[in-house]
Amino acid sequence: MDGGQREYLLPEEGDRSVLELCVHKLLLDAWAGQLNLPTEAPAAEQFRPALAADGDPVTPVAQLAAQVADSRIAGLGDAEIIDFLKATGRLQSMVQSLMVQALHRFTQLRPAAGAEAGAVDGFSRFAAGEIAVALGLGDAEARKNLADAAQICTHLPATAAAMAAGELDLARAAAIARGSADLPVELLPDFEQAVVPEAGTITRQGVEARCRTARHHLHPEPLEERHRRANESRDVRLVPQDDGMAELWIRTSADKACLIYHRVQTLARSLQGPEEARTLPQLRADVITDLLTGSAAPGQALGGTPDNCAGTGTVVITGVAVTLPLATAAGLGSEPGDLAGYGPIPAEQARELAALAKSWLPVLTDGNGQAIAAAANLRIPPGWLKRLVRLRDRHCRFPGCRRVAAHCEIDHVTEWEAGGKTVFGNLQCLCEAHHAAKQHGGWRARPGPGGHIHWTARTGHRYTTKPDDGWGVALPSAGDASGPGPAAGPATGPAAGDAGPDEPPPF
């Protein structure tokens, strides 16, 4: 330990050879995108590290590598396969931890000196070229990797420790590093405390969302100023793809991006019908192409119905929801709004979106500031309760799924047939695929306190999902049928309403 910097020792030569053999044998890179979700079920015994007499693990990287390499995959059962995949994920994270330490060490061997002295990254601009050539990367990617490694090893000890323990992979650690890059050093412990715990149990997109929220609450600079500067980087790029295809990528402010997407989504849905063979994703692509090229009313040139399209009437955009305090809505305060599916946005953006709303959903609260939601004797939740659940959940509540809540179904966690009530704490958003998985795929769910949902897979592995942070909705402290309290919570708009037919999830 030197100046608060945490160091990790590289394994001995013999350990590296075992590790290298395992990495090549199992092609760990193939697992780079796997989810690392939490389990409360016991791990398989063959993947537990051996303990020395004093109780400390014996060379955990080499130990786990040897155990995984010796496994006979063809003989494993379904629960053992899950444990095996989790073990390879932990091993991959440990290997990536060694790579991060090595990259950081390289930045120390290539300090910014001479004319480069005072560089923001602290290392020579030529360092990335050496890494890029050695690893077959582009210069920009190599520089990002070096910067991430320097940030993690120098300023984020909890992140580095989680990687070394196999609890956090490189993708999630890089998200934490980049989310903290412009925060003052003295705020980084608080940032890590907010984002690192259980970060390895949620998706990378979930970690990024958590980082955005923590960064917003900790950043000393006002959100309006940060947005003004970030908005200068707006851009459009063309990315060539195979087989005569290409991607068109746009970077713009979050409010405009959400409005664009939901306008396209609304127009695409209006073209669906018994005679329409195109899928919803295909319709979205055709609609935005027709809108931007001006070749015809959206979908008309490709067999759509122009009477339902832009330019021929008013298009009511659904699915965009922004939550903001009453003082902000009235122009009397500058507290940021919260854009569903994204996070904090400047007060002015929130007011502009709210001005587009056709209706508002007032959220009544009890004396403790908790939402009141009671419709226990109704099997089908009323519209206001569906909207409240979507605002709390923001996305599908199945472990790892980020499907936006506006395109999800409202499900009873404990089924109505099994005595489940239509109350706020027993409702959740599920996309079509994961609603089917709960009904027919062997998954079981039960509600927990604070909006938690506890899931059990067919293998017996257990997982827990939580509502996204950022909006003050919680289970009522009194009975579910409590009356409304004295305070009015945030208002939302444009109101999403009840979504139309659910689009197929991207699985």
PDB file of N, CA and C in Angstrom, residues 32 110 240 337 396 429 439 444 454 461:
ATOM      1  N   ALA A  32     -17.591 -13.359 -22.458  1.00  0.00           N
ATOM      2  CA  ALA A  32     -17.439 -11.938 -22.101  1.00  0.00           C
ATOM      3  C   ALA A  32     -18.761 -11.251 -21.851  1.00  0.00           C
ATOM      4  N   ARG A 110       5.265   4.575 -18.602  1.00  0.00           N
ATOM      5  CA  ARG A 110       5.225   5.540 -19.710  1.00  0.00           C
ATOM      6  C   ARG A 110       4.587   6.839 -19.233  1.00  0.00           C
ATOM      7  N   PRO A 240     -20.727   1.078 -41.160  1.00  0.00           N
ATOM      8  CA  PRO A 240     -20.980   0.039 -42.163  1.00  0.00           C
ATOM      9  C   PRO A 240     -21.159  -1.327 -41.513  1.00  0.00           C
ATOM     10  N   GLY A 337     -35.549  16.898 -13.111  1.00  0.00           N
ATOM     11  CA  GLY A 337     -36.592  15.912 -13.328  1.00  0.00           C
ATOM     12  C   GLY A 337     -35.959  14.547 -13.523  1.00  0.00           C
ATOM     13  N   CYS A 396     -38.534  -4.134 -17.252  1.00  0.00           N
ATOM     14  CA  CYS A 396     -38.941  -5.490 -16.874  1.00  0.00           C
ATOM     15  C   CYS A 396     -38.212  -5.915 -15.607  1.00  0.00           C
ATOM     16  N   CYS A 429     -43.685  -5.141 -13.619  1.00  0.00           N
ATOM     17  CA  CYS A 429     -43.619  -5.085 -15.075  1.00  0.00           C
ATOM     18  C   CYS A 429     -42.833  -6.284 -15.590  1.00  0.00           C
ATOM     19  N   GLN A 439     -44.886 -17.966 -16.366  1.00  0.00           N
ATOM     20  CA  GLN A 439     -46.084 -18.783 -16.429  1.00  0.00           C
ATOM     21  C   GLN A 439     -45.804 -20.218 -16.877  1.00  0.00           C
ATOM     22  N   ARG A 444     -40.340 -19.096 -10.653  1.00  0.00           N
ATOM     23  CA  ARG A 444     -41.285 -18.713  -9.611  1.00  0.00           C
ATOM     24  C   ARG A 444     -40.868 -17.358  -9.037  1.00  0.00           C
ATOM     25  N   HIS A 454     -38.337 -11.652  -5.482  1.00  0.00           N
ATOM     26  CA  HIS A 454     -37.444 -12.789  -5.302  1.00  0.00           C
ATOM     27  C   HIS A 454     -37.808 -13.866  -6.323  1.00  0.00           C
ATOM     28  N   HIS A 461     -31.655 -22.100  -8.182  1.00  0.00           N
ATOM     29  CA  HIS A 461     -30.901 -20.872  -7.954  1.00  0.00           C
ATOM     30  C   HIS A 461     -31.879 -19.717  -7.744  1.00  0.00           C
TER      31      HIS A 461
END
